[in-house]
Tab-separated table of C-alpha atoms and ligand atoms in Angstrom:
chain	number	residue	atom	x	y	z
A	339	MET	CA	11.716	28.972	-3.299
A	340	GLU	CA	14.639	28.771	-5.687
A	341	PHE	CA	17.056	25.850	-5.499
A	342	THR	CA	20.229	25.826	-7.534
A	343	ALA	CA	21.022	22.120	-7.497
A	344	ASN	CA	19.036	19.686	-9.604
A	345	TYR	CA	17.280	17.202	-7.400
A	346	LYS	CA	18.948	14.252	-9.099
A	347	ASP	CA	22.338	15.745	-8.231
A	348	ILE	CA	21.631	15.926	-4.508
A	349	ALA	CA	19.752	12.676	-4.053
A	350	GLN	CA	21.074	9.123	-4.030
A	351	LEU	CA	18.632	6.795	-5.815
A	352	HIS	CA	18.566	3.095	-4.893
A	353	ILE	CA	16.294	0.951	-7.086
A	354	TYR	CA	15.253	-2.605	-6.275
A	355	GLU	CA	13.485	-5.346	-8.212
A	356	THR	CA	10.846	-5.913	-5.540
A	357	PRO	CA	9.537	-4.357	-2.317
A	358	ALA	CA	10.930	-7.415	-0.483
A	359	GLU	CA	14.428	-6.703	-1.813
A	360	LEU	CA	14.048	-3.040	-0.872
A	361	ALA	CA	13.017	-4.050	2.659
A	362	ARG	CA	16.044	-6.323	3.006
A	363	GLU	CA	18.554	-3.853	1.590
A	364	PHE	CA	17.239	-0.842	3.510
A	365	SER	CA	17.124	-2.862	6.724
A	366	ASP	CA	20.749	-3.886	6.189
A	367	TYR	CA	21.606	-0.233	5.572
A	368	LEU	CA	19.889	0.817	8.804
A	369	ILE	CA	21.497	-1.994	10.801
A	370	LYS	CA	24.964	-0.950	9.576
A	371	LYS	CA	24.317	2.581	10.879
A	372	ILE	CA	23.137	1.295	14.251
A	373	LYS	CA	26.223	-0.931	14.518
A	374	LYS	CA	28.452	2.082	13.742
A	375	SER	CA	26.774	4.068	16.516
A	376	ASN	CA	27.265	1.155	18.893
A	377	ALA	CA	30.952	0.909	17.986
A	378	GLU	CA	31.369	4.632	18.618
A	379	ASN	CA	29.308	4.371	21.808
A	380	LYS	CA	26.993	7.072	20.424
A	381	ILE	CA	23.212	7.300	20.620
A	382	PHE	CA	21.499	6.822	17.244
A	383	TYR	CA	18.512	9.159	16.881
A	384	LEU	CA	16.072	7.690	14.377
A	385	ALA	CA	12.675	9.036	13.275
A	386	LEU	CA	10.247	6.568	11.723
A	387	SER	CA	7.686	7.392	9.078
A	388	GLY	CA	4.013	6.574	9.124
A	389	GLY	CA	2.013	5.086	6.277
A	390	SER	CA	2.171	1.542	4.926
A	391	THR	CA	5.584	1.417	3.196
A	392	PRO	CA	7.660	1.406	6.402
A	393	SER	CA	5.712	-1.698	7.479
A	394	LEU	CA	7.785	-3.601	4.885
A	395	ILE	CA	10.879	-2.694	6.916
A	396	PHE	CA	9.242	-3.294	10.297
A	397	LYS	CA	8.117	-6.785	9.270
A	398	TYR	CA	11.557	-7.664	7.863
A	399	LEU	CA	13.319	-6.479	11.018
A	400	ALA	CA	10.854	-8.353	13.230
A	401	GLU	CA	11.345	-11.574	11.232
A	402	ASN	CA	15.132	-11.169	11.487
A	403	ARG	CA	15.251	-9.771	15.012
A	404	LYS	CA	17.585	-12.524	16.219
A	405	SER	CA	20.339	-11.111	14.002
A	406	LEU	CA	19.874	-7.490	15.082
A	407	PRO	CA	22.751	-5.751	16.909
A	408	SER	CA	22.329	-4.333	20.401
A	409	LEU	CA	19.693	-1.604	20.316
A	410	SER	CA	20.840	-0.044	23.569
A	411	HIS	CA	22.027	3.104	21.751
A	412	LEU	CA	18.855	3.489	19.656
A	413	HIS	CA	16.303	6.223	20.368
A	414	ILE	CA	13.165	6.109	18.251
A	415	PHE	CA	10.977	9.074	17.336
A	416	TRP	CA	8.398	9.699	14.608
A	417	GLY	CA	8.287	12.190	11.753
A	418	ASP	CA	4.581	12.598	12.291
A	419	GLU	CA	1.527	11.095	13.954
A	420	ARG	CA	-2.177	11.103	13.469
A	421	CYS	CA	-4.175	12.690	16.315
A	422	VAL	CA	-5.607	9.375	17.461
A	423	PRO	CA	-4.920	7.101	20.461
A	424	PRO	CA	-2.067	4.571	20.090
A	425	GLY	CA	-4.561	1.693	19.857
A	426	ASN	CA	-6.263	3.215	16.815
A	427	PRO	CA	-5.387	1.412	13.524
A	428	GLU	CA	-4.448	4.842	12.106
A	429	SER	CA	-1.712	5.335	14.718
A	430	ASN	CA	1.818	5.395	13.252
A	431	TYR	CA	3.207	4.459	16.664
A	432	GLY	CA	0.596	1.706	17.031
A	433	ASN	CA	1.577	0.223	13.669
A	434	ALA	CA	5.292	0.318	14.491
A	435	PHE	CA	4.660	-1.182	17.932
A	436	ASN	CA	2.475	-4.014	16.677
A	437	THR	CA	4.668	-4.954	13.702
A	438	LEU	CA	8.101	-4.444	15.273
A	439	LEU	CA	8.698	-2.703	18.580
A	440	LYS	CA	6.827	-5.203	20.753
A	441	PHE	CA	9.281	-7.872	19.580
A	442	LEU	CA	12.366	-5.847	20.493
A	443	ASN	CA	13.823	-5.141	23.903
A	444	ILE	CA	14.179	-1.388	23.515
A	445	PRO	CA	13.726	0.402	26.851
A	446	GLU	CA	10.404	2.293	26.865
A	447	ARG	CA	12.276	5.500	27.798
A	448	ASN	CA	14.057	5.267	24.414
A	449	ILE	CA	10.825	5.156	22.419
A	450	HIS	CA	9.457	8.684	22.080
A	451	ARG	CA	5.999	8.468	20.555
A	452	ILE	CA	3.895	11.489	19.713
A	453	HIS	CA	0.889	11.434	22.060
A	454	GLY	CA	-1.836	11.573	19.431
A	455	GLU	CA	-4.503	10.987	22.044
A	456	LEU	CA	-3.814	14.370	23.672
A	457	ASP	CA	-5.023	17.825	22.693
A	458	PRO	CA	-2.874	18.565	19.575
A	459	GLY	CA	-1.387	21.725	21.072
A	460	PHE	CA	-0.356	19.851	24.177
A	461	ALA	CA	0.931	16.899	22.135
A	462	CYS	CA	3.182	19.336	20.232
A	463	LYS	CA	4.550	20.802	23.458
A	464	ARG	CA	5.200	17.361	24.889
A	465	TYR	CA	6.986	16.188	21.734
A	466	ILE	CA	9.130	19.338	21.619
A	467	SER	CA	10.199	18.518	25.157
A	468	ASP	CA	11.076	14.948	24.107
A	469	LEU	CA	13.060	16.291	21.148
A	470	SER	CA	15.151	18.463	23.456
A	471	VAL	CA	17.401	15.425	24.209
A	472	LEU	CA	18.744	15.485	20.657
A	473	PRO	CA	21.934	17.345	19.712
A	474	LYS	CA	21.174	20.733	18.141
A	475	LYS	CA	22.437	22.617	15.093
A	476	ASN	CA	21.180	26.120	14.256
A	477	ASP	CA	18.783	25.715	17.204
A	478	PHE	CA	17.061	22.702	15.638
A	479	PRO	CA	17.374	19.059	16.755
A	480	VAL	CA	19.606	16.848	14.607
A	481	PHE	CA	18.436	13.339	13.778
A	482	ASP	CA	20.953	10.782	12.555
A	483	LEU	CA	18.341	9.407	10.174
A	484	ILE	CA	14.754	10.330	9.350
A	485	ILE	CA	12.756	7.818	7.339
A	486	LEU	CA	10.071	9.444	5.193
A	487	GLY	CA	7.419	8.325	2.769
A	488	ILE	CA	5.834	10.326	-0.010
A	489	GLY	CA	2.192	10.656	-0.919
A	490	GLU	CA	0.928	10.736	-4.519
A	491	ASP	CA	0.278	14.452	-3.925
A	492	GLY	CA	3.925	14.962	-2.952
A	493	HIS	CA	3.317	15.301	0.773
A	494	THR	CA	5.826	13.932	3.234
A	495	ALA	CA	5.528	13.435	6.987
A	496	SER	CA	2.320	15.417	7.475
A	497	ILE	CA	3.385	18.416	5.441
A	498	PHE	CA	0.765	18.639	2.700
A	499	PRO	CA	0.825	20.737	-0.503
A	500	ASP	CA	-1.846	23.066	0.910
A	501	GLN	CA	0.266	23.711	4.044
A	502	MET	CA	3.642	24.599	2.528
A	503	LEU	CA	4.348	27.115	5.310
A	504	LEU	CA	5.189	24.163	7.572
A	505	LEU	CA	8.341	23.745	5.471
A	506	LYS	CA	9.656	26.956	6.997
A	507	ASN	CA	7.857	26.859	10.367
A	508	GLN	CA	10.399	27.790	13.028
A	509	ALA	CA	8.624	25.662	15.629
A	510	TRP	CA	10.105	22.171	15.729
A	511	VAL	CA	6.683	20.531	15.675
A	512	ALA	CA	3.381	21.714	14.234
A	513	ILE	CA	-0.275	20.753	13.936
A	514	ALA	CA	-1.296	19.805	10.388
A	515	LYS	CA	-4.532	18.703	8.795
A	516	HIS	CA	-5.053	16.023	6.189
A	517	PRO	CA	-6.476	17.952	3.171
A	518	SER	CA	-9.241	15.487	2.355
A	519	SER	CA	-10.092	13.693	5.589
A	520	GLY	CA	-9.550	16.769	7.793
A	521	GLN	CA	-7.768	14.492	10.264
A	522	GLN	CA	-5.456	16.484	12.540
A	523	ARG	CA	-1.836	15.454	12.518
A	524	ILE	CA	1.309	16.352	14.470
A	525	THR	CA	4.372	16.723	12.260
A	526	LEU	CA	8.036	17.638	12.423
A	527	SER	CA	8.484	20.947	10.621
A	528	GLY	CA	10.602	21.433	7.507
A	529	PRO	CA	13.621	22.938	9.314
A	530	VAL	CA	13.864	19.860	11.573
A	531	LEU	CA	13.570	17.480	8.627
A	532	ASN	CA	16.241	19.420	6.730
A	533	ASN	CA	18.506	19.465	9.790
A	534	ALA	CA	18.904	15.676	9.713
A	535	ARG	CA	22.250	14.088	8.941
A	536	GLU	CA	20.399	11.827	6.563
A	537	ILE	CA	16.922	11.466	5.106
A	538	ALA	CA	15.756	8.181	3.567
A	539	PHE	CA	12.616	8.221	1.460
A	540	LEU	CA	10.959	4.835	0.980
A	541	ALA	CA	8.497	4.404	-1.899
A	542	VAL	CA	7.053	1.415	-3.726
A	543	GLY	CA	4.460	0.904	-6.434
A	544	GLN	CA	3.351	2.558	-9.649
A	545	GLY	CA	1.196	5.018	-7.719
A	546	LYS	CA	4.343	6.938	-6.781
A	547	LYS	CA	5.781	6.963	-10.316
A	548	LYS	CA	4.419	10.342	-11.462
A	549	VAL	CA	5.326	12.375	-8.375
A	550	ILE	CA	8.823	10.860	-8.051
A	551	SER	CA	9.594	11.303	-11.729
A	552	GLU	CA	8.476	14.965	-11.541
A	553	ILE	CA	10.745	15.478	-8.524
A	554	PHE	CA	13.803	13.820	-10.043
A	555	ASN	CA	13.309	15.741	-13.282
A	556	ASP	CA	12.856	19.027	-11.400
A	557	GLU	CA	9.677	19.641	-13.297
A	558	ALA	CA	8.006	22.986	-12.498
A	559	VAL	CA	5.177	21.229	-10.659
A	560	ALA	CA	7.681	19.629	-8.256
A	561	SER	CA	8.048	22.869	-6.327
A	562	ASN	CA	4.436	22.364	-5.212
A	563	TYR	CA	5.432	19.102	-3.535
A	564	PRO	CA	6.664	19.322	0.087
A	565	ALA	CA	8.875	16.272	-0.554
A	566	TRP	CA	10.863	18.182	-3.235
A	567	HIS	CA	11.787	20.755	-0.568
A	568	ILE	CA	13.341	18.125	1.696
A	569	ARG	CA	17.070	18.647	1.044
A	570	PRO	CA	19.091	18.270	4.253
A	571	ASN	CA	21.320	21.315	4.687
A	572	SER	CA	24.461	19.336	5.452
A	573	GLY	CA	23.183	15.830	5.092
A	574	LYS	CA	22.211	13.339	2.446
A	575	VAL	CA	18.864	12.465	0.931
A	576	LEU	CA	18.497	8.895	-0.247
A	577	TRP	CA	15.592	7.305	-2.051
A	578	PHE	CA	14.873	3.613	-1.800
A	579	ILE	CA	12.341	2.659	-4.463
A	580	ASP	CA	11.243	-0.470	-6.290
A	581	LYS	CA	11.286	-0.730	-10.065
A	582	ASP	CA	7.503	-0.368	-10.260
A	583	VAL	CA	8.017	3.272	-9.340
A	584	LEU	CA	9.894	3.644	-12.636
A	585	ALA	CA	7.772	1.249	-14.705
B	267	6PG	C1	1.731	9.165	7.320
B	267	6PG	C2	3.079	9.412	6.689
B	267	6PG	C3	2.891	9.863	5.274
B	267	6PG	C4	3.243	8.660	4.412
B	267	6PG	C5	2.852	8.880	2.974
B	267	6PG	C6	3.126	7.621	2.148
B	267	6PG	O1	1.590	9.411	8.526
B	267	6PG	O2	0.866	8.653	6.579
B	267	6PG	O3	3.875	10.199	7.404
B	267	6PG	O4	3.719	10.948	4.927
B	267	6PG	O5	4.646	8.411	4.509
B	267	6PG	O6	1.476	9.187	2.934
B	267	6PG	O7	2.320	6.597	2.686
B	267	6PG	P1	2.419	5.097	2.120
B	267	6PG	O8	3.768	4.597	2.539
B	267	6PG	O9	1.295	4.384	2.817
B	267	6PG	O10	2.260	5.192	0.626
């Protein structure tokens, strides 16, 4: 895959002193976008990430829920899910529900979880049906914002370096497999991720330093990282990181 633009020229990098400051500033950024959708009477289609970093945001939003705008225009999806029931501690939906969603009055019909408890093939089909409510562009659903994390191996969502074909998979949703645990995952495919109006990567801690520096310097190894291939066709890719990532 050849890209012409240098990664640092297409990405907006936001660096914060601490994870707490990142959580506050990203939450404010997200709230501004939800308010804009409300003002325009438009639905805001948001996909949450799994992993531990988004919990910083979930906790901040839950603690400050009294100052949140109306969420009546917000529809929540996920970028990926582990193939486990929602009550399993591994569940991305379960984590989001327990740290944030249970405190908010978002109608259940506007929360579109991936049914990790089902047969993975069926869970994919069901999620594709849920995704059909989104506006489309080039036959792929368009999210207003997809929040993503990045693994130390450069994976994002559940697209892992040993499954790079998922970056080009024409199905909207695919079954993936964690390379070391073998855990099955359901993930949005690369074309859906790159169809978003905006992608926001969240990353904290020194553990992410090497992979993020290799991506932003377009080092040869970066092309082995699924995250490096996430460049929304007509959208923006933002990175919210804390200074430990650069330390
Ligand atoms: C998941 C995520 C995954 C995550 C990265 C970073 O389901 O685990 O989709 O892509 O974002 O592994 O995880 P941390 O935020 O925990 O470092």
